[in-house]
Coordinates of C-alpha atoms in Angstrom, one line a residue:
M1111 CA 56.2 86.0 175.8
K1112 CA 55.3 83.2 173.4
T1113 CA 56.6 79.9 174.8
S1114 CA 53.9 77.5 173.8
E1115 CA 54.8 74.1 172.4
G1116 CA 55.6 74.3 168.8
S1117 CA 56.5 78.0 168.9
I1118 CA 60.0 77.4 167.7
K1119 CA 58.8 75.3 164.9
K1120 CA 56.5 78.2 163.9
V1121 CA 59.4 80.7 164.1
L1122 CA 61.6 78.4 161.9
N1123 CA 58.8 78.0 159.4
K1124 CA 58.4 81.8 159.2
L1125 CA 62.1 82.3 158.7
K1126 CA 62.3 79.6 156.0
D1127 CA 59.4 81.2 154.2
E1128 CA 61.4 84.4 153.9
N1129 CA 63.6 82.5 151.4
I1130 CA 66.8 84.4 152.3
Q1131 CA 69.3 83.8 149.5
T1132 CA 71.2 87.1 149.2
W1133 CA 72.6 89.7 151.5
F1134 CA 70.0 92.1 150.2
D1135 CA 67.3 89.7 151.1
L1136 CA 68.5 89.6 154.7
G1137 CA 68.8 93.4 154.9
I1138 CA 65.3 93.9 153.7
F1139 CA 64.0 91.3 156.1
L1140 CA 65.6 93.0 159.1
D1141 CA 64.1 96.3 158.0
K1142 CA 60.7 94.6 157.7
I1143 CA 61.0 93.3 161.3
K1144 CA 61.5 96.8 162.6
E1145 CA 58.7 98.3 160.4
N1146 CA 56.1 95.6 161.5
R1147 CA 56.6 95.9 165.2
K1148 CA 53.5 96.4 167.4
T1149 CA 53.2 99.6 169.3
P1150 CA 53.7 99.3 172.2
Q1151 CA 55.8 96.3 171.6
K1152 CA 55.8 95.0 175.2
R1153 CA 54.2 96.2 178.4
F1154 CA 53.9 94.9 181.9
I1155 CA 50.6 95.7 183.5
G1156 CA 50.9 96.2 187.3
T1157 CA 52.9 97.7 190.1
Y1158 CA 56.7 97.3 190.7
E1159 CA 55.8 94.7 193.4
D1160 CA 53.7 92.8 190.8
F1161 CA 56.7 92.9 188.5
K1162 CA 59.1 91.7 191.2
A1163 CA 56.8 88.8 192.1
Y1164 CA 56.6 87.9 188.4
M1165 CA 60.4 88.0 188.1
C1166 CA 60.9 85.9 191.3
K1167 CA 59.0 83.1 189.5
S1168 CA 60.9 83.6 186.3
N1169 CA 63.9 82.0 184.5
I1170 CA 66.7 84.4 183.5
S1171 CA 69.5 83.5 181.2
F1172 CA 72.9 85.0 180.8
I1173 CA 74.5 84.5 177.3
T1174 CA 78.1 85.0 176.3
Y1175 CA 80.7 83.2 174.2
Q1176 CA 82.5 81.4 176.9
Y1177 CA 82.8 81.0 180.7
S1178 CA 86.3 81.0 182.3
I1179 CA 88.3 83.0 184.8
D1180 CA 88.1 86.2 182.8
G1181 CA 86.6 89.7 183.0
V1182 CA 83.3 88.8 181.4
S1183 CA 82.7 85.7 183.5
I1184 CA 83.5 87.5 186.7
E1185 CA 81.1 90.3 185.7
V1186 CA 78.4 87.6 185.1
E1187 CA 79.0 86.2 188.5
K1188 CA 78.3 89.6 190.1
Y1189 CA 75.2 90.2 188.0
T1190 CA 74.0 86.7 189.1
K1191 CA 74.3 87.7 192.7
I1192 CA 72.4 90.9 192.1
F1193 CA 69.5 89.2 190.3
S1194 CA 69.4 86.4 192.9
K1195 CA 69.2 89.0 195.7
K1196 CA 66.6 91.2 194.0
F1197 CA 64.5 88.4 192.6
T1198 CA 64.6 85.7 195.2
G1199 CA 63.4 82.4 193.7
A1200 CA 64.3 83.2 190.1
K1201 CA 66.2 80.5 188.3
I1202 CA 69.4 81.5 186.6
H1203 CA 70.8 79.9 183.4
Y1204 CA 74.2 80.3 181.9
I1205 CA 74.3 79.8 178.1
G1206 CA 77.6 79.7 176.3
G1207 CA 79.7 78.2 173.5
K1208 CA 82.1 76.7 176.0
F1209 CA 82.6 76.2 179.7
F1210 CA 86.3 75.9 180.7
P1211 CA 87.1 73.7 183.7
E1212 CA 88.3 76.7 185.7
A1213 CA 84.8 78.3 185.4
E1214 CA 83.8 75.9 188.1
K1215 CA 85.5 78.3 190.5
I1216 CA 83.0 81.1 189.8
V1217 CA 79.8 79.6 188.6
P1218 CA 77.4 79.8 191.5
K1219 CA 75.7 76.7 192.8
G1220 CA 72.2 76.2 191.4
V1221 CA 72.9 77.8 188.1
K1222 CA 71.8 75.7 185.2
R1223 CA 74.3 75.5 182.3
Y1224 CA 73.7 75.0 178.6
E1225 CA 76.8 74.6 176.3
L1226 CA 76.1 75.0 172.6
S1227 CA 79.3 74.7 170.5
L1228 CA 77.7 76.6 167.6
I1229 CA 77.9 79.8 169.6
K1230 CA 81.6 79.9 170.3
G1231 CA 83.1 83.3 169.6
F1232 CA 85.9 84.8 167.6
D1233 CA 88.6 82.4 166.4
E1234 CA 86.5 79.5 167.5
W1235 CA 83.6 80.5 165.4
D1236 CA 83.9 78.8 162.0
L1237 CA 82.8 81.8 159.9
Y1238 CA 85.0 84.3 161.7
K1239 CA 87.8 84.3 159.1
E1240 CA 85.5 84.4 156.2
F1241 CA 83.8 87.5 157.6
F1242 CA 86.8 89.5 158.8
F1243 CA 90.0 88.0 157.2
T1244 CA 88.7 87.5 153.7
K1245 CA 88.3 90.4 151.3
L1246 CA 84.9 89.8 149.7
E1247 CA 84.0 91.0 146.2
R1248 CA 80.3 91.5 145.3
G1249 CA 79.1 88.6 143.2
S1250 CA 82.1 86.3 143.8
K1251 CA 81.6 82.7 144.9
T1252 CA 82.9 83.4 148.4
Y1253 CA 80.5 86.3 148.7
N1254 CA 77.5 84.1 147.6
D1255 CA 78.5 81.1 149.6
L1256 CA 79.0 83.0 152.8
I1257 CA 75.4 84.3 153.0
E1258 CA 74.1 80.8 152.5
K1259 CA 76.3 79.3 155.3
F1260 CA 75.6 82.3 157.5
W1261 CA 71.8 82.1 157.2
N1262 CA 71.7 78.3 157.6
Q1263 CA 73.9 78.5 160.7
T1264 CA 71.6 81.2 162.1
L1265 CA 68.6 78.9 161.6
E1266 CA 70.4 76.1 163.3
I1267 CA 71.1 78.3 166.4
V1268 CA 67.5 79.6 166.4
N1269 CA 66.4 76.0 166.6
S1270 CA 68.8 74.8 169.3
L1271 CA 68.9 77.9 171.4
G1272 CA 65.2 78.7 170.9
T1273 CA 64.2 75.2 172.0
Y1274 CA 66.2 75.6 175.2
I1275 CA 64.6 79.0 175.9
V1276 CA 61.1 77.8 175.4
E1277 CA 61.5 74.5 177.3
N1278 CA 62.9 76.4 180.3
K1279 CA 60.4 79.2 180.0
I1280 CA 63.2 81.9 180.0
R1281 CA 61.6 85.3 180.4
L1282 CA 64.7 87.6 180.2
L1283 CA 67.9 87.3 178.2
Y1284 CA 71.0 89.1 179.6
L1285 CA 73.7 89.3 176.9
I1286 CA 77.3 90.2 177.6
N1287 CA 79.3 91.4 174.6
V1288 CA 77.3 89.2 172.2
C1289 CA 75.9 92.2 170.4
S1290 CA 78.8 94.7 170.8
N1291 CA 81.7 92.8 169.2
P1292 CA 80.9 90.5 166.2
G1293 CA 82.6 87.4 167.6
N1294 CA 79.7 85.2 166.2
I1295 CA 77.3 87.1 164.0
S1296 CA 75.1 84.0 163.5
L1297 CA 74.5 83.9 167.3
S1298 CA 73.7 87.7 167.4
L1299 CA 71.2 87.4 164.5
A1300 CA 69.6 84.3 166.1
I1301 CA 69.1 86.1 169.4
V1302 CA 67.6 89.1 167.6
L1303 CA 65.2 86.8 165.8
L1304 CA 64.2 84.9 168.9
S1305 CA 63.7 88.0 170.9
E1306 CA 61.5 89.6 168.3
F1307 CA 59.4 86.6 167.4
L1308 CA 59.1 85.2 170.9
E1309 CA 58.8 88.7 172.4
I1310 CA 61.5 88.2 175.0
P1311 CA 63.0 91.3 176.6
V1312 CA 66.8 91.7 176.4
I1313 CA 69.4 93.5 178.5
N1314 CA 72.3 93.9 176.2
N1315 CA 75.4 94.6 178.3
N1316 CA 78.3 96.0 176.3
H1317 CA 81.8 96.2 177.7
D1318 CA 83.3 97.4 174.4
F1319 CA 82.3 97.8 170.8
Y1320 CA 83.9 96.8 167.5
W1321 CA 84.3 100.5 166.4
E1322 CA 86.4 101.3 169.5
G1323 CA 89.9 101.0 168.1
G1324 CA 88.7 100.1 164.6
N1325 CA 88.0 102.0 161.4
S1326 CA 87.6 101.3 157.7
E1327 CA 90.4 101.9 155.2
I1328 CA 88.4 104.7 153.6
D1329 CA 87.8 106.5 157.0
K1330 CA 91.5 106.2 157.9
K1331 CA 92.5 107.9 154.6
I1332 CA 89.8 110.6 154.7
K1333 CA 90.3 111.4 158.4
S1334 CA 94.0 110.6 158.6
L1335 CA 93.5 108.0 161.3
S1336 CA 96.1 105.6 162.6
D1337 CA 95.8 101.8 162.3
G1338 CA 93.8 100.3 165.2
P1339 CA 93.6 96.9 166.8
R1340 CA 90.0 96.3 165.6
D1341 CA 90.4 97.5 162.0
F1342 CA 89.9 93.9 160.8
F1343 CA 86.3 94.2 161.7
F1344 CA 86.0 96.6 158.8
T1345 CA 87.6 94.4 156.2
N1346 CA 84.4 94.3 154.2
A1347 CA 83.1 97.7 155.0
H1348 CA 83.3 98.5 151.3
I1349 CA 80.3 96.2 150.6
G1350 CA 77.3 97.9 152.1
E1351 CA 74.9 95.0 152.0
V1352 CA 77.3 92.9 154.1
F1353 CA 78.6 95.5 156.5
S1354 CA 75.2 97.0 157.1
I1355 CA 74.2 93.7 158.8
I1356 CA 76.9 94.3 161.4
E1357 CA 76.0 97.9 161.8
V1358 CA 72.3 96.9 162.5
L1359 CA 73.0 94.0 164.8
F1360 CA 75.8 95.6 166.9
P1361 CA 73.9 96.6 168.8
W1362 CA 70.3 95.9 167.9
D1363 CA 67.7 98.6 168.5
S1364 CA 64.3 97.5 169.8
K1365 CA 61.6 98.6 172.2
I1366 CA 62.2 95.4 174.2
W1367 CA 65.9 95.8 174.4
I1368 CA 68.0 98.0 176.8
N1369 CA 71.6 98.6 175.9
V1370 CA 73.7 98.9 179.0
N1371 CA 77.2 100.3 178.6
I1372 CA 80.2 100.8 180.9
N1373 CA 80.9 104.5 180.1
N1374 CA 79.2 107.7 178.9
Q1375 CA 81.2 107.8 175.7
Q1376 CA 79.5 104.6 174.6
N1377 CA 76.1 106.0 175.5
E1378 CA 76.8 109.1 173.4
H1379 CA 77.8 107.0 170.4
L1380 CA 74.7 104.9 170.5
I1381 CA 72.4 107.9 170.9
N1382 CA 74.0 110.4 168.6
I1383 CA 75.5 108.2 166.0
N1384 CA 73.5 105.0 166.0
G1385 CA 70.3 106.8 166.7
H1386 CA 69.1 104.8 169.7
N1387 CA 66.4 106.1 172.0
P1388 CA 68.1 107.6 175.1
A1389 CA 65.4 106.0 177.3
R1390 CA 66.8 102.6 176.3
V1391 CA 70.5 103.4 176.8
K1392 CA 71.9 103.1 180.3
E1393 CA 75.3 103.0 182.0
I1394 CA 76.6 100.5 184.5
G1395 CA 80.3 100.9 185.2
T1396 CA 82.4 97.9 186.1
A1397 CA 82.9 97.4 189.8
V1398 CA 84.7 95.2 192.3
D1399 CA 83.4 93.5 195.4
T1400 CA 85.5 95.1 198.1
T1401 CA 84.8 92.2 200.5
I1402 CA 86.8 90.0 198.2
Y1403 CA 89.9 92.2 197.8
R1404 CA 91.5 92.0 201.2
N1405 CA 94.2 90.0 203.0
T1406 CA 93.3 86.3 202.8
S1407 CA 94.7 82.9 203.7
K1408 CA 97.7 81.2 202.1
R1409 CA 95.4 78.4 200.9
K1410 CA 93.2 80.9 199.0
K1411 CA 96.3 82.6 197.5
I1412 CA 97.5 79.2 196.2
N1413 CA 94.1 78.5 194.8
T1414 CA 94.2 81.9 193.0
F1415 CA 97.6 81.2 191.4
Y1416 CA 96.2 77.8 190.3
Q1417 CA 93.3 79.6 188.5
F1418 CA 95.8 81.9 186.7
E1419 CA 97.8 78.8 185.7
Q1420 CA 94.7 77.3 184.1
V1421 CA 93.9 80.4 182.2
L1422 CA 97.4 81.1 180.9
S1423 CA 98.1 77.5 180.0
R1424 CA 95.8 77.8 177.0
Y1425 CA 98.2 80.4 175.5
S1426 CA 101.4 78.4 176.1
G1427 CA 102.0 78.3 172.3
T1428 CA 101.9 82.1 172.0
L1429 CA 103.4 83.5 175.2
I1430 CA 107.1 84.4 175.1

């Protein structure tokens, strides 16, 4: 892993030298990254015990769009417990676009947090509507403006996120849904670039994908498919140089990435349709801690209802 002083500056200079100005430029650049990889790309020399000792002295970071009382955050808490138990001494970091106050209830003590507003997801990402709720036309002003804004924002995230990663000597990135649903493509691209240029291994945990419940208008007509809740992700599937960026990044395929899914159907899709190496596709189903789900005190029940109140209060304008 490359974490020397000035490494982020070098990465940024390399990226700026690429002179990305069009969607085609970006597509060619991503292809070039894959073609120019070292073989083997990353290898640990030593026994498992050596590796364990290495990880016990490491910094590990979880990255997702936000932390709250929700399914993703609760899963992160469980993963944190596992990593802390397996690699005693490892320092855990939570990186996200936003930490809601109720997240205090589940963020373990000792976890270092880094909030970066640029990496908020979905409706809170400022380019979300332009990507998925604006019909782009090749050569139009909106089409040309979007690649410029997208690339500049990616560089900004590379700088901010990369600086944090280097300064804290983070040796492993654990992503949750960041490269499965395009809630912030700038973040996804920035993570890919940082991982590849800094040689940081990634565990990419996918709970669901944008294609689950989503199809393009063309596919729906040809295959007689019904409308789906994620069809909007395919709004610009008719423009290959734009949509191919999404197809390549969600999820990224690399020798230093492992894609971890929650069911076998997702595994089959990545292997048979996306062409990922089966050795880098794994399954970890969602699970519950049975020690938590049992009769508890009245005080804890009240505290639980309070947490639900905090979560649902954000949707007071939309709930009936």
